[in-house]
Every structure is written in C-alpha cells, then in structure tokens.
Tab-separated table of C-alpha atoms and ligand atoms in Angstrom:
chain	number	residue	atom	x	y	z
A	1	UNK	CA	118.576	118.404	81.423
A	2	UNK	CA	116.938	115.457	80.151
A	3	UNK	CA	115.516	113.500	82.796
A	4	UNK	CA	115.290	110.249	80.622
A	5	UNK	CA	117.586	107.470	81.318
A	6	UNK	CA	119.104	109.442	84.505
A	7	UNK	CA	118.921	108.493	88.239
A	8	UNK	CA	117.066	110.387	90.577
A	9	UNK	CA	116.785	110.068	94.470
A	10	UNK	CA	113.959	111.418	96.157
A	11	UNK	CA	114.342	111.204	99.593
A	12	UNK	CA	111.033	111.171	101.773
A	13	UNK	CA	110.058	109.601	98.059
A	14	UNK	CA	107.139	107.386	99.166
A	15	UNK	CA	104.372	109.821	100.187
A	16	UNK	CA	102.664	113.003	100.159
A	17	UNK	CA	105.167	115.329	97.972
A	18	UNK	CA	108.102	112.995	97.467
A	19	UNK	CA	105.374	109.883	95.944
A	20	UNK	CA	104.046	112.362	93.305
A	21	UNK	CA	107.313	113.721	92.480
A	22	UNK	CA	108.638	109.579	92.193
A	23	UNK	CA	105.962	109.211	89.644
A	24	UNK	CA	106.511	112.260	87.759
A	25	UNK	CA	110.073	111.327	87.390
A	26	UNK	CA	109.757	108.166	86.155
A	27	UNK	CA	107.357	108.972	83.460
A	28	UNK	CA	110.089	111.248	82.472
A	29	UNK	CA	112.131	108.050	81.937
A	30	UNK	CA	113.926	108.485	85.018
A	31	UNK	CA	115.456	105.731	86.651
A	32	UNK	CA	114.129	106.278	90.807
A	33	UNK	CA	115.577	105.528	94.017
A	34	UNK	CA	112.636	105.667	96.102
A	35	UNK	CA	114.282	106.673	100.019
A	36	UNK	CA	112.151	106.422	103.496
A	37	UNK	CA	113.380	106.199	106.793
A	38	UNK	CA	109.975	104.712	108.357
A	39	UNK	CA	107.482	104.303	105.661
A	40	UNK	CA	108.556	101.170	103.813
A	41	UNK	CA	104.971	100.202	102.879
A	42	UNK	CA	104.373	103.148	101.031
A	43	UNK	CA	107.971	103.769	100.001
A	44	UNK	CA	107.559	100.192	98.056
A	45	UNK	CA	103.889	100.666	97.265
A	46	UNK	CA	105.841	103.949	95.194
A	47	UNK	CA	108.443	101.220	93.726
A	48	UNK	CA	105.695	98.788	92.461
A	49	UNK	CA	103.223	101.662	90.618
A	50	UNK	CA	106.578	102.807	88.794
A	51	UNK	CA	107.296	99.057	87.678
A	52	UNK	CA	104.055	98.068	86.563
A	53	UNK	CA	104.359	101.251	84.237
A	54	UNK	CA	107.704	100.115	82.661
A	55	UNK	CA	109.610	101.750	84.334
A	56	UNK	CA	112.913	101.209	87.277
A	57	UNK	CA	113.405	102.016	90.637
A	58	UNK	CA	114.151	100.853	94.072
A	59	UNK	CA	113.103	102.000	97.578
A	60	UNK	CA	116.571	102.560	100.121
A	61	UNK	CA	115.979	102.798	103.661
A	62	UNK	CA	117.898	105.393	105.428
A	63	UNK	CA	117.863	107.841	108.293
A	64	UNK	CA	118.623	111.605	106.240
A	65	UNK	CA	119.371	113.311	109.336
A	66	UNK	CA	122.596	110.407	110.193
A	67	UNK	CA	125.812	111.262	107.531
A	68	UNK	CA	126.686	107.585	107.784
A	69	UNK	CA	123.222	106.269	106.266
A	70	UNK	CA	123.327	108.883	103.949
A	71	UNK	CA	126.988	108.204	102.437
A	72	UNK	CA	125.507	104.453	102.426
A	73	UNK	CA	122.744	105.430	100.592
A	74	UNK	CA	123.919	106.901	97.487
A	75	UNK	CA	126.681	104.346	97.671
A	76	UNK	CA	124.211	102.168	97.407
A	77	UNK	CA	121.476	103.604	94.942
A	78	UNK	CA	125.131	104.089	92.939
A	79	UNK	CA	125.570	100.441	93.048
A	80	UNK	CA	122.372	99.311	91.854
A	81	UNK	CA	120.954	102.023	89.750
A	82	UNK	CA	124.146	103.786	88.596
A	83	UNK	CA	125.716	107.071	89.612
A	84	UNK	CA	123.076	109.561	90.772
A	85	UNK	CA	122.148	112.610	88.445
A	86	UNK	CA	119.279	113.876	90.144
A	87	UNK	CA	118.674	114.224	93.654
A	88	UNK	CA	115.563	115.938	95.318
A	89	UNK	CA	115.688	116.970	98.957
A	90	UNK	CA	112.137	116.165	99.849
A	91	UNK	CA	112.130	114.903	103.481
A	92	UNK	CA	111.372	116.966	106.276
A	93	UNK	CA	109.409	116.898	109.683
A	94	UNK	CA	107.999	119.293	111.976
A	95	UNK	CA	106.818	119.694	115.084
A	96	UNK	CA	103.101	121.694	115.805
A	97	UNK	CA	103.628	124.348	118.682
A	98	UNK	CA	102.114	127.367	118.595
A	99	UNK	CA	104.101	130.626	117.631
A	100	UNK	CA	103.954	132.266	120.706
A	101	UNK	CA	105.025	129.525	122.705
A	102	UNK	CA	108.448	129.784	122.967
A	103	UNK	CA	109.076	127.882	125.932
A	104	UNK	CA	107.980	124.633	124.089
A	105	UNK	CA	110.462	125.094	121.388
A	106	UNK	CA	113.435	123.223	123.171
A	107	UNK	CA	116.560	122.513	122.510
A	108	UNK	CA	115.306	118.690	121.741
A	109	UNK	CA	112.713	119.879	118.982
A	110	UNK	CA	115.373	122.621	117.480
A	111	UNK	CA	117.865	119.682	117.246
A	112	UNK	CA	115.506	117.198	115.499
A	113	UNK	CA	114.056	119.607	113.197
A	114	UNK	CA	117.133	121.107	111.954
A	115	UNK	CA	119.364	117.084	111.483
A	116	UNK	CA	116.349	116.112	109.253
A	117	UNK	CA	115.486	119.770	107.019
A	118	UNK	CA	118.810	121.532	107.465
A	119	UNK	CA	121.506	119.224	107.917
A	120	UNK	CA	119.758	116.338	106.327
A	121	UNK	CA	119.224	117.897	103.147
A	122	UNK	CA	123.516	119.021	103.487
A	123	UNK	CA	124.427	115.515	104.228
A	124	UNK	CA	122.683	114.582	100.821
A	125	UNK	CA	123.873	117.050	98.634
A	126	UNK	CA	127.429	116.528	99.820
A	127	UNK	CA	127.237	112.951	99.299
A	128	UNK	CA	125.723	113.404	95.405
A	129	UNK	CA	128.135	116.414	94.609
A	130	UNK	CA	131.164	113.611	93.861
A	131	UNK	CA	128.633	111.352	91.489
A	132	UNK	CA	127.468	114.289	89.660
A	133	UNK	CA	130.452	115.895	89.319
A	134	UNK	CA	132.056	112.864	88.051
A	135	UNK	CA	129.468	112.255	85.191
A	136	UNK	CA	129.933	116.123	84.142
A	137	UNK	CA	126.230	117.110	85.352
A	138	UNK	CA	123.276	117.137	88.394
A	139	UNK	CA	120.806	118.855	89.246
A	140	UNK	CA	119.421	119.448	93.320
A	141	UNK	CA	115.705	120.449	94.282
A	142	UNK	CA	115.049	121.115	97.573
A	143	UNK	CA	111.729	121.402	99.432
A	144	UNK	CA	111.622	124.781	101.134
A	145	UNK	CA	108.402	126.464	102.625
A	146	UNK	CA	106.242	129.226	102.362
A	147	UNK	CA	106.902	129.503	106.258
A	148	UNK	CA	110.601	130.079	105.843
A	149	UNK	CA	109.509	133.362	103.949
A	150	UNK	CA	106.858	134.364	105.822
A	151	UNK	CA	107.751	132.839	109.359
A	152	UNK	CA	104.429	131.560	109.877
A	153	UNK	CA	104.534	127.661	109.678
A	154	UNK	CA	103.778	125.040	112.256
A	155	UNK	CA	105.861	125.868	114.968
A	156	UNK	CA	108.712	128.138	115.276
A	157	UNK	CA	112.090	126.374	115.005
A	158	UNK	CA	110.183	125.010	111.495
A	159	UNK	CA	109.811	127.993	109.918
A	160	UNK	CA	113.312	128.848	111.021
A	161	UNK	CA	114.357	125.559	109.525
A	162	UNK	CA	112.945	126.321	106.143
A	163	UNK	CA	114.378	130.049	106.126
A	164	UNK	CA	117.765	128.202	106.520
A	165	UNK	CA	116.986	125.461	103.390
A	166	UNK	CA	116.159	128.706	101.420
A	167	UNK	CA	119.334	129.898	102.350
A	168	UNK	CA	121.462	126.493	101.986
A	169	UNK	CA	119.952	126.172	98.245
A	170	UNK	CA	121.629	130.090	97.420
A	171	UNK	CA	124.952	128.704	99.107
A	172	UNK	CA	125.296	125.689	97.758
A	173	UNK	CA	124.643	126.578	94.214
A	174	UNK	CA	127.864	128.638	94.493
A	175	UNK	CA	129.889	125.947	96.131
A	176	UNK	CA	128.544	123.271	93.354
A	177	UNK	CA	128.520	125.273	90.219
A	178	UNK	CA	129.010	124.878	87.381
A	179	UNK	CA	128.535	121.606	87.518
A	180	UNK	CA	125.478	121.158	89.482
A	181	UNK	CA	122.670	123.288	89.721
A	182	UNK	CA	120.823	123.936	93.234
A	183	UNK	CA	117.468	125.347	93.372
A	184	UNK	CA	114.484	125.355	95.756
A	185	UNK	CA	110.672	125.321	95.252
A	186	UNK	CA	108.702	126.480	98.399
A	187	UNK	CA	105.094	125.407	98.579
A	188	UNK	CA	102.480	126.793	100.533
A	189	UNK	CA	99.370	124.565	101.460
A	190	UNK	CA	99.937	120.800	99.908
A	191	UNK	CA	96.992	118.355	100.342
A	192	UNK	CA	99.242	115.633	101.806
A	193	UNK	CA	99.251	113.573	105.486
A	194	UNK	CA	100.899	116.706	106.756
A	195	UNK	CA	97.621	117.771	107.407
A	196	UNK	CA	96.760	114.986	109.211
A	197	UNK	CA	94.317	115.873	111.717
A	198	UNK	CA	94.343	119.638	110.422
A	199	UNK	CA	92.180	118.973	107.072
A	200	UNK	CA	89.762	121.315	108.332
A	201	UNK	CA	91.910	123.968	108.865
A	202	UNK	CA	93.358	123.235	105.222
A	203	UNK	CA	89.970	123.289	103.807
A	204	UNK	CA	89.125	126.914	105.580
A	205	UNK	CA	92.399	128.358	103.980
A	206	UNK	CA	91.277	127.695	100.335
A	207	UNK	CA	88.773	130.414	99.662
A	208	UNK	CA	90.977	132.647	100.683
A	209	UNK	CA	93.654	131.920	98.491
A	210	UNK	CA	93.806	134.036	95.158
A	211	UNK	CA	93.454	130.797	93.111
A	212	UNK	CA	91.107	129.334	95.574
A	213	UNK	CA	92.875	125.894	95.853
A	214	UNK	CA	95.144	123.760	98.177
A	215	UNK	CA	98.062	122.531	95.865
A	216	UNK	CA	97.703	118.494	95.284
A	217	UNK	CA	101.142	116.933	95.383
A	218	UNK	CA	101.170	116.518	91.588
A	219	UNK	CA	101.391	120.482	91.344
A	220	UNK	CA	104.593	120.584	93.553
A	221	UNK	CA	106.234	117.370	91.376
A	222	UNK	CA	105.504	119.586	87.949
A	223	UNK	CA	107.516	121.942	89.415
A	224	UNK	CA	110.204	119.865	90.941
A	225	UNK	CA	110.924	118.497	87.074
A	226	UNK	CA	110.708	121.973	85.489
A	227	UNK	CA	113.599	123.194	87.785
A	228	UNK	CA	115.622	119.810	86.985
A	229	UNK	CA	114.881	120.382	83.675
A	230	UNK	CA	115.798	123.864	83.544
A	231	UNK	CA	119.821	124.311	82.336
A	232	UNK	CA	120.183	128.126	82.879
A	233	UNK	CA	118.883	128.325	86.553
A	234	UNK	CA	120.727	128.247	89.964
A	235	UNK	CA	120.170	129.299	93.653
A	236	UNK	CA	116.282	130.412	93.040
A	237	UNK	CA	113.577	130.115	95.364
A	238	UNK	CA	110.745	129.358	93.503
A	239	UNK	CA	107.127	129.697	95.366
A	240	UNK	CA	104.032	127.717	93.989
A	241	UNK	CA	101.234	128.665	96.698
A	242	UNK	CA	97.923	129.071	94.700
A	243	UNK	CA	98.703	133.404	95.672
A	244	UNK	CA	98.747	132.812	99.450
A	245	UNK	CA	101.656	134.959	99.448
A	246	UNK	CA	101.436	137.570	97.548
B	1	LIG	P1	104.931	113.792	104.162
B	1	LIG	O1	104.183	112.850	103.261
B	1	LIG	O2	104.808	113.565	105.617
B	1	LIG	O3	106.464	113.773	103.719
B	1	LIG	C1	107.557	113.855	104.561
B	1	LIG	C2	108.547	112.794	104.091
B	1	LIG	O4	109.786	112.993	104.747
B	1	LIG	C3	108.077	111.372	104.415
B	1	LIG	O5	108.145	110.554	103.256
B	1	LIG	C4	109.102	110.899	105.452
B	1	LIG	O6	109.399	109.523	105.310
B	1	LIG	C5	110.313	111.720	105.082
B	1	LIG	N1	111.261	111.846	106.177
B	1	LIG	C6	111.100	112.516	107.352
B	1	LIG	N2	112.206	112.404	108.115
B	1	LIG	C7	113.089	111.650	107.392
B	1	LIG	C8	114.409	111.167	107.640
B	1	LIG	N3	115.065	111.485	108.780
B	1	LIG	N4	115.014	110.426	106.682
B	1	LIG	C9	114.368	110.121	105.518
B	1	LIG	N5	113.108	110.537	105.245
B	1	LIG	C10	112.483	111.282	106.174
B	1	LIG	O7	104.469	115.298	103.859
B	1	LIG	P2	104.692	116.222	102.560
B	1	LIG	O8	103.672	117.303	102.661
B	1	LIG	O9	104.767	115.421	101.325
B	1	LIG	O10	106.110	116.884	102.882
B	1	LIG	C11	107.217	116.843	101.984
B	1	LIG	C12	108.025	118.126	102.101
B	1	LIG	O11	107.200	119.231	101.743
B	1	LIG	C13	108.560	118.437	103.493
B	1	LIG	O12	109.900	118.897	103.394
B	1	LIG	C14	107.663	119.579	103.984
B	1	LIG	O13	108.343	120.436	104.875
B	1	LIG	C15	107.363	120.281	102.673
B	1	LIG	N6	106.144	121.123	102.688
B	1	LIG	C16	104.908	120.564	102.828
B	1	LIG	C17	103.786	121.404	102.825
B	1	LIG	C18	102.371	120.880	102.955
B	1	LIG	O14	101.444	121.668	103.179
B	1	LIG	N7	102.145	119.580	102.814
B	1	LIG	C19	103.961	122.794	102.676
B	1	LIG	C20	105.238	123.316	102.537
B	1	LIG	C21	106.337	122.460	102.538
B	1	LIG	P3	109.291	108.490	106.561
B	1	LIG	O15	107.837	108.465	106.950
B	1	LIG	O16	109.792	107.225	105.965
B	1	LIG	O17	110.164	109.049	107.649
C-alpha cells in the first residue's frame, strides 16, 4: 500500500511509540488523525510538528477502551479527514506488580488492562473494518509485546493482555481478509515514558542485548510503515527487540 494521500489513525498517537509512528506517517504523505484520551498537550504538540512540515492531521480525543467514543471517533476522523485507510492500534497501559504477586492482580487491574489493550484495540478495528472495506483496502498494526511471548512484562495480567493482542491480530486477519490486512509488531525495550521512573533498569538491560541497544521509538514506527506497506502479509507477529529474545 501506498501510504501517500491515505488516512491513518494512530491511537495513543501523541507520545512515546504512537508520536514517532504520527511522524513517520505523515512524511509518507499520510493524512493523520492524531487520538489521546488524556494527553492533549502532546497529542496537539504531534498535530502542530506534522503541519509545520506540510503536512495534515488532527488530534481526536477519545477513551479506546469505551465502544461509544470509539464509533465517534472514526465517525469523526471520517468526517474531517475522509474515510480511514490506515489504522494503528498503539494505545495501551499497564499496571507494575511483580510476577509473583498474584494476589495484587485483581479483578479491577485485569478489567482495566484488558478494555484498553484487548478490547480497545477490537472496538477500533471493528469500527475501521466498514471504512476500509468500503474504499476496497486497509491495513491494521497493532502494538503487541515481547511480554505476551515470553510472559515476562510488567505485571501479570499485562503480559497476558499482550499474549491475547498477538492472538486477536491472527483472528482478525481471517475475519477481515481480503480486504484488510491485520498484523502485529511486538517490541521489546522502547526508550519511551513507559520507563518512567525505571530508566535505570532500561539502561542495565542494554549490554545485554545482542545488539546492545534499547529501541528509540523511531525504530518501532519504521516498522509499523513497512507492515502497512507490505501487500502480501497478514496475521504475523513481527518482533523488533535489538535480540532480547532470541
Ligand atoms: P506511552 O507513551 O505511555 O504510550 C501509551 C499511549 O497509549 C499514550 O499515548 C496514551 O495516551 C495511550 N492510551 C492509553 N490508554 C488509552 C485509552 N484508553 N484511550 C486512548 N489512548 C490511550 O508508551 P509507549 O512505550 O509509546 O507505548 C505504546 C505501546 O507500545 C503500548 O501498547 C505498549 O504496551 C507498547 N510497548 C511498549 C514498550 C516499551 O518498552 N516502551 C515495549 C513493548 C510494547 P493518553 O496519555 O492520552 O491516555
């Protein structure tokens, strides 16, 4: 697919992950709908670096892990940027708890973590699907993680989440096909406000990596457009960890 002169959403699209893959969109020629649910400086801040480069987009407020905001929202990014081609499911949260404490991962946290990176990411792709279908083409990243494959994340019930966005990518490129191509990219260590708090930890993990660097956001966003880009690709799981995994 050529990216130039489509619409892409990015939800989570104003930091970290989702900013750098904004960017990299729209100096594909994408047109960018820039969504946040809190960060409206930042989502904005996102907006006005693409304009000042030539280039279009808009930040949307809305609340992934709600259906009703996220019918609004495409209705909406429809409206004003045209019908949506390209749609990367970017947001997610987490929640830090150690592994072994299982007690602390209640029926609150499994809730919030799965409406944002399970259902969330559902929500959107079920609201695209009619868009894309009806212009004869889209394409779907989602964000997985390397702690959906390896179980090892920031608390249990994310890791689980992530397994289960790894697993909603395979499904859903059979239920969209052949229209619409689904595929995931699962980073491991990405030098974003995720970290927050944790840089030293992030820091420690480097040397050990086989490439001996933390991913910057920009790596992930290269990525993200490659799969977009890609026409004879579906369902894969695609991991870009500098080796941590192998
Ligand atoms: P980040 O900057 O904190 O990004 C998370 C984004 O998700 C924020 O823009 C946030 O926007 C958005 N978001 C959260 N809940 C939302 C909701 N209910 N509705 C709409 N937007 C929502 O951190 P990041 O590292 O770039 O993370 C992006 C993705 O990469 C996540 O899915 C994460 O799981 C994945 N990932 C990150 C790493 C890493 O090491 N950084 C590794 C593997 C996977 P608001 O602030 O506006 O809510």
């Amino acid at each position: 697919m050529d990216l130039h002169g489509k619409t892409a959403l990015v939800t989570g699209g104003g930091t970290g992950i989702g900013r750098a893959t904004s960017l990299a969109l729209a100096k594909r020629g994408a047109k960018v709908i820039v969504n946040y649910s809190r960060s409206r400086a930042e989502a904005e801040d996102t907006v006005r670096q693409i304009t000042s480069e030539g280039g279009r987009a808009l930040a949307i407020q809305a609340d992934i892990s709600r259906d009703g905001e996220v019918r609004d929202l495409f209705e909406a990014a429809a409206r004003q940027l045209g019908p949506v081609h390209v749609l990367v499911n970017n947001a997610g949260v987490t929640k830090h708890i150690p592994m072994e404490d299982l007690d602390s991962a209640t029926e609150e946290v499994w809730d919030e973590l799965y409406a944002t990176n399970v259902k969330g990411m559902f929500y959107c792709a079920r609201a695209v699907a009619p868009h894309m279908k009806r212009s004869g083409q889209g394409a779907i990243v989602n964000i997985g993680s390397i702690a959906g494959q390896t179980g090892l994340g920031s608390s249990l019930p994310y890791a689980v989440s992530k397994a289960a966005v790894h697993g909603l990518t395979k499904s859903l490129a059979r239920a969209l096909a052949p229209d619409i191509r689904v595929n995931c990219i699962v980073p491991g260590a990405v030098a974003t406000r995720w970290w927050t708090g944790k840089e030293a930890a992030m820091h420690r993990l480097a040397p050990n990596l086989l490439l001996q660097r933390i991913s910057e956001p920009e790596d992930i966003a290269q990525l993200v457009c490659a799969a977009l880009e890609q026409e004879a690709m579906t369902g894969q799981i695609i991991t870009v960890d500098s080796g941590q995994t192998l």
